[in-house]
CSV table of C-alpha atoms in Angstrom, one decimal:
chain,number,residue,atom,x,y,z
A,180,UNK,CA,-5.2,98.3,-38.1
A,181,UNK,CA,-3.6,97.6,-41.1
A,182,UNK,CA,-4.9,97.4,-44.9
A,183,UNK,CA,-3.3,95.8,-48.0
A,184,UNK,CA,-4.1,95.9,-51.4
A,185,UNK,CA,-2.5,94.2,-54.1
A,186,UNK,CA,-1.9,95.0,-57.9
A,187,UNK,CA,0.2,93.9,-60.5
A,188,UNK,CA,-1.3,90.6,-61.5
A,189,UNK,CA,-2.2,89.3,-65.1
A,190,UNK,CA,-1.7,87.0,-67.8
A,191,UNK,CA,1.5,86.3,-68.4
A,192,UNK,CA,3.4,83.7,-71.3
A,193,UNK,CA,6.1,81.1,-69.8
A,194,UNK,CA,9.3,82.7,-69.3
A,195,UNK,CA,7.9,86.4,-69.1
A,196,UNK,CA,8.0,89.1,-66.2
A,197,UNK,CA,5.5,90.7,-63.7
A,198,UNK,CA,5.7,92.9,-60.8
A,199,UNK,CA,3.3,92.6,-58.4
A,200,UNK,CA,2.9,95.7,-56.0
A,201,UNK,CA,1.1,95.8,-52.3
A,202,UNK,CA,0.0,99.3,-50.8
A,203,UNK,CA,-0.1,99.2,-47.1
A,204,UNK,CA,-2.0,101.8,-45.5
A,205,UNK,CA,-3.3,102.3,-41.5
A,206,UNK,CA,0.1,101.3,-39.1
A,207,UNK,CA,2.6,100.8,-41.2
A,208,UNK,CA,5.2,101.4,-39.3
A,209,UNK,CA,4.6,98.4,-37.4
A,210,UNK,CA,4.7,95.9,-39.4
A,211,UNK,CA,7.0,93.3,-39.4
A,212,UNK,CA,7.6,91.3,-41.9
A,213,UNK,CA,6.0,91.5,-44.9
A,214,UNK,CA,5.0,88.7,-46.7
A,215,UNK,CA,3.9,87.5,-49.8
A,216,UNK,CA,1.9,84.2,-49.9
A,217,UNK,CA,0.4,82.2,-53.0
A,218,UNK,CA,-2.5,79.8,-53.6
A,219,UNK,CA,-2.7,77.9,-56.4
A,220,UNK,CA,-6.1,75.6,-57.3
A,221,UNK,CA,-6.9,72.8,-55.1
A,222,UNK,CA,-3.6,73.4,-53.1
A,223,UNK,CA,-2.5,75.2,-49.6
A,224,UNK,CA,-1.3,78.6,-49.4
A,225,UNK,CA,2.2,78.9,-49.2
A,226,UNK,CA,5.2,81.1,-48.6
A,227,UNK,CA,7.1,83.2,-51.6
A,228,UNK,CA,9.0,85.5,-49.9
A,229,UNK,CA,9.2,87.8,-46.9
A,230,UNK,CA,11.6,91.0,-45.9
A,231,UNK,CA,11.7,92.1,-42.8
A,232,UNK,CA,11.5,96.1,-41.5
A,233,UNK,CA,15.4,95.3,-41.1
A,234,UNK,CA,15.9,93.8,-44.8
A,235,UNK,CA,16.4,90.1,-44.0
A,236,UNK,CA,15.1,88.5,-47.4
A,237,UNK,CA,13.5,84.6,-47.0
A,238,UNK,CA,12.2,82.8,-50.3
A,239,UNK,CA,10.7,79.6,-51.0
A,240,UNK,CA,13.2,77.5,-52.4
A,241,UNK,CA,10.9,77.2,-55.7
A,242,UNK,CA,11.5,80.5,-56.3
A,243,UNK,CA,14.6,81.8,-55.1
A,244,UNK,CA,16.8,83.4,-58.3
A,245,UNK,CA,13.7,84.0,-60.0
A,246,UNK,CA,11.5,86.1,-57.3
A,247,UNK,CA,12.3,89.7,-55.6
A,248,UNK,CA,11.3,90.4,-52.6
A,249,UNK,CA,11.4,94.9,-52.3
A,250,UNK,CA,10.0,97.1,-49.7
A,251,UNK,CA,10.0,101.1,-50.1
A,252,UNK,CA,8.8,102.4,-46.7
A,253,UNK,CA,8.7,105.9,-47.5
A,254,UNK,CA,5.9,104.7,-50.2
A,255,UNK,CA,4.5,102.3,-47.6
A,256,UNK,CA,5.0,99.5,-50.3
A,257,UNK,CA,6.1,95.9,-50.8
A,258,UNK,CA,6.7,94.6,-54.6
A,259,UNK,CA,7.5,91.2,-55.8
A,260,UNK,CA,9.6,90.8,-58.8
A,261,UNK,CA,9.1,87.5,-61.3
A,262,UNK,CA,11.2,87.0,-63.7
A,263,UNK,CA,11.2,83.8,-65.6
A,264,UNK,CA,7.7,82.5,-64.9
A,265,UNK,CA,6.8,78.9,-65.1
A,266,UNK,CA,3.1,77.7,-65.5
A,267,UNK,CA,3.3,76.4,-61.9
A,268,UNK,CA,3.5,79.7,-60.9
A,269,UNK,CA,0.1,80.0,-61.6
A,270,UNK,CA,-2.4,80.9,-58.4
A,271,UNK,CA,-3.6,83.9,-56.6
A,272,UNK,CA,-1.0,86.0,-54.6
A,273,UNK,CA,-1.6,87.1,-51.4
A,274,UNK,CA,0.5,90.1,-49.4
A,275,UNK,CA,0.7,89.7,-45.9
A,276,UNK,CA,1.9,91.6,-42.8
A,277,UNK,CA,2.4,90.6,-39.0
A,278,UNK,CA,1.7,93.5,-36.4
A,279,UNK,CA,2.5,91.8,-33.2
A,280,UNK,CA,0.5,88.4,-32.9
A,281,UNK,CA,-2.0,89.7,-36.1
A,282,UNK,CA,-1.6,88.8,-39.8
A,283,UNK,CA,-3.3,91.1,-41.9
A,284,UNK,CA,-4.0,89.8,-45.5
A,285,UNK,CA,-5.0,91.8,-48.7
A,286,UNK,CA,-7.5,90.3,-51.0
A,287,UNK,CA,-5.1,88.6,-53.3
A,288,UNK,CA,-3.9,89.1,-57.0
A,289,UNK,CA,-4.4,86.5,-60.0
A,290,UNK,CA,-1.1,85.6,-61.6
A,291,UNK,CA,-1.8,83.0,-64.9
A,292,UNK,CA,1.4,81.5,-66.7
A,293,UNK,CA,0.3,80.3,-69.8
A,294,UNK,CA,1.0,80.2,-73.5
């Protein structure tokens, strides 16, 4: 069993920074990879980023250069890093993590680019 809880998200102006963080608790050490996801209004949830237990990095193309994927697993945490946000950055953000054949999901984190 595995729980995640985000933090981090906010109002943010065009161009600014956030960090989200996501505190994983219950197996940890099993999971493999780490995700985060996004879900903007009246569209599907999609991929940002993922690392891996081994460090492989994957990103979206819409947000590679401007989005860090990080994981400290002697905190038992996953951040994201974005830098040079644009409006359509706008939705909720979701961290994920696959144990196995399971996806566990945290309850998400509201991220708002606006000026």
């Amino acid at each position: 069993q595995v729980q995640l809880v985000e933090s981090g998200g906010g109002l943010v102006q065009p161009g600014g920074s956030l960090r989200l963080s996501c505190a994983a608790s219950g197996s940890v050490f099993s999971i493999n990879p780490v995700a985060w996801y996004r879900q903007a209004p009246g569209k599907q949830r999609e991929l940002v980023a993922s690392i891996t237990t081994g460090g492989t990095l994957n990103y979206a193309g819409s947000v590679e250069s401007r989005l860090t994927i990080s994981r400290d697993n002697t905190k038992n945490m996953v951040y994201l890093q974005m830098n040079g946000l644009k409006p359509e950055d706008t939705a909720v953000y979701y961290c994920s993590g696959t144990v196995g054949r399971l996806d566990y999901w945290g309850q998400g984190t509201q991220v708002t680019v606006s000026s």
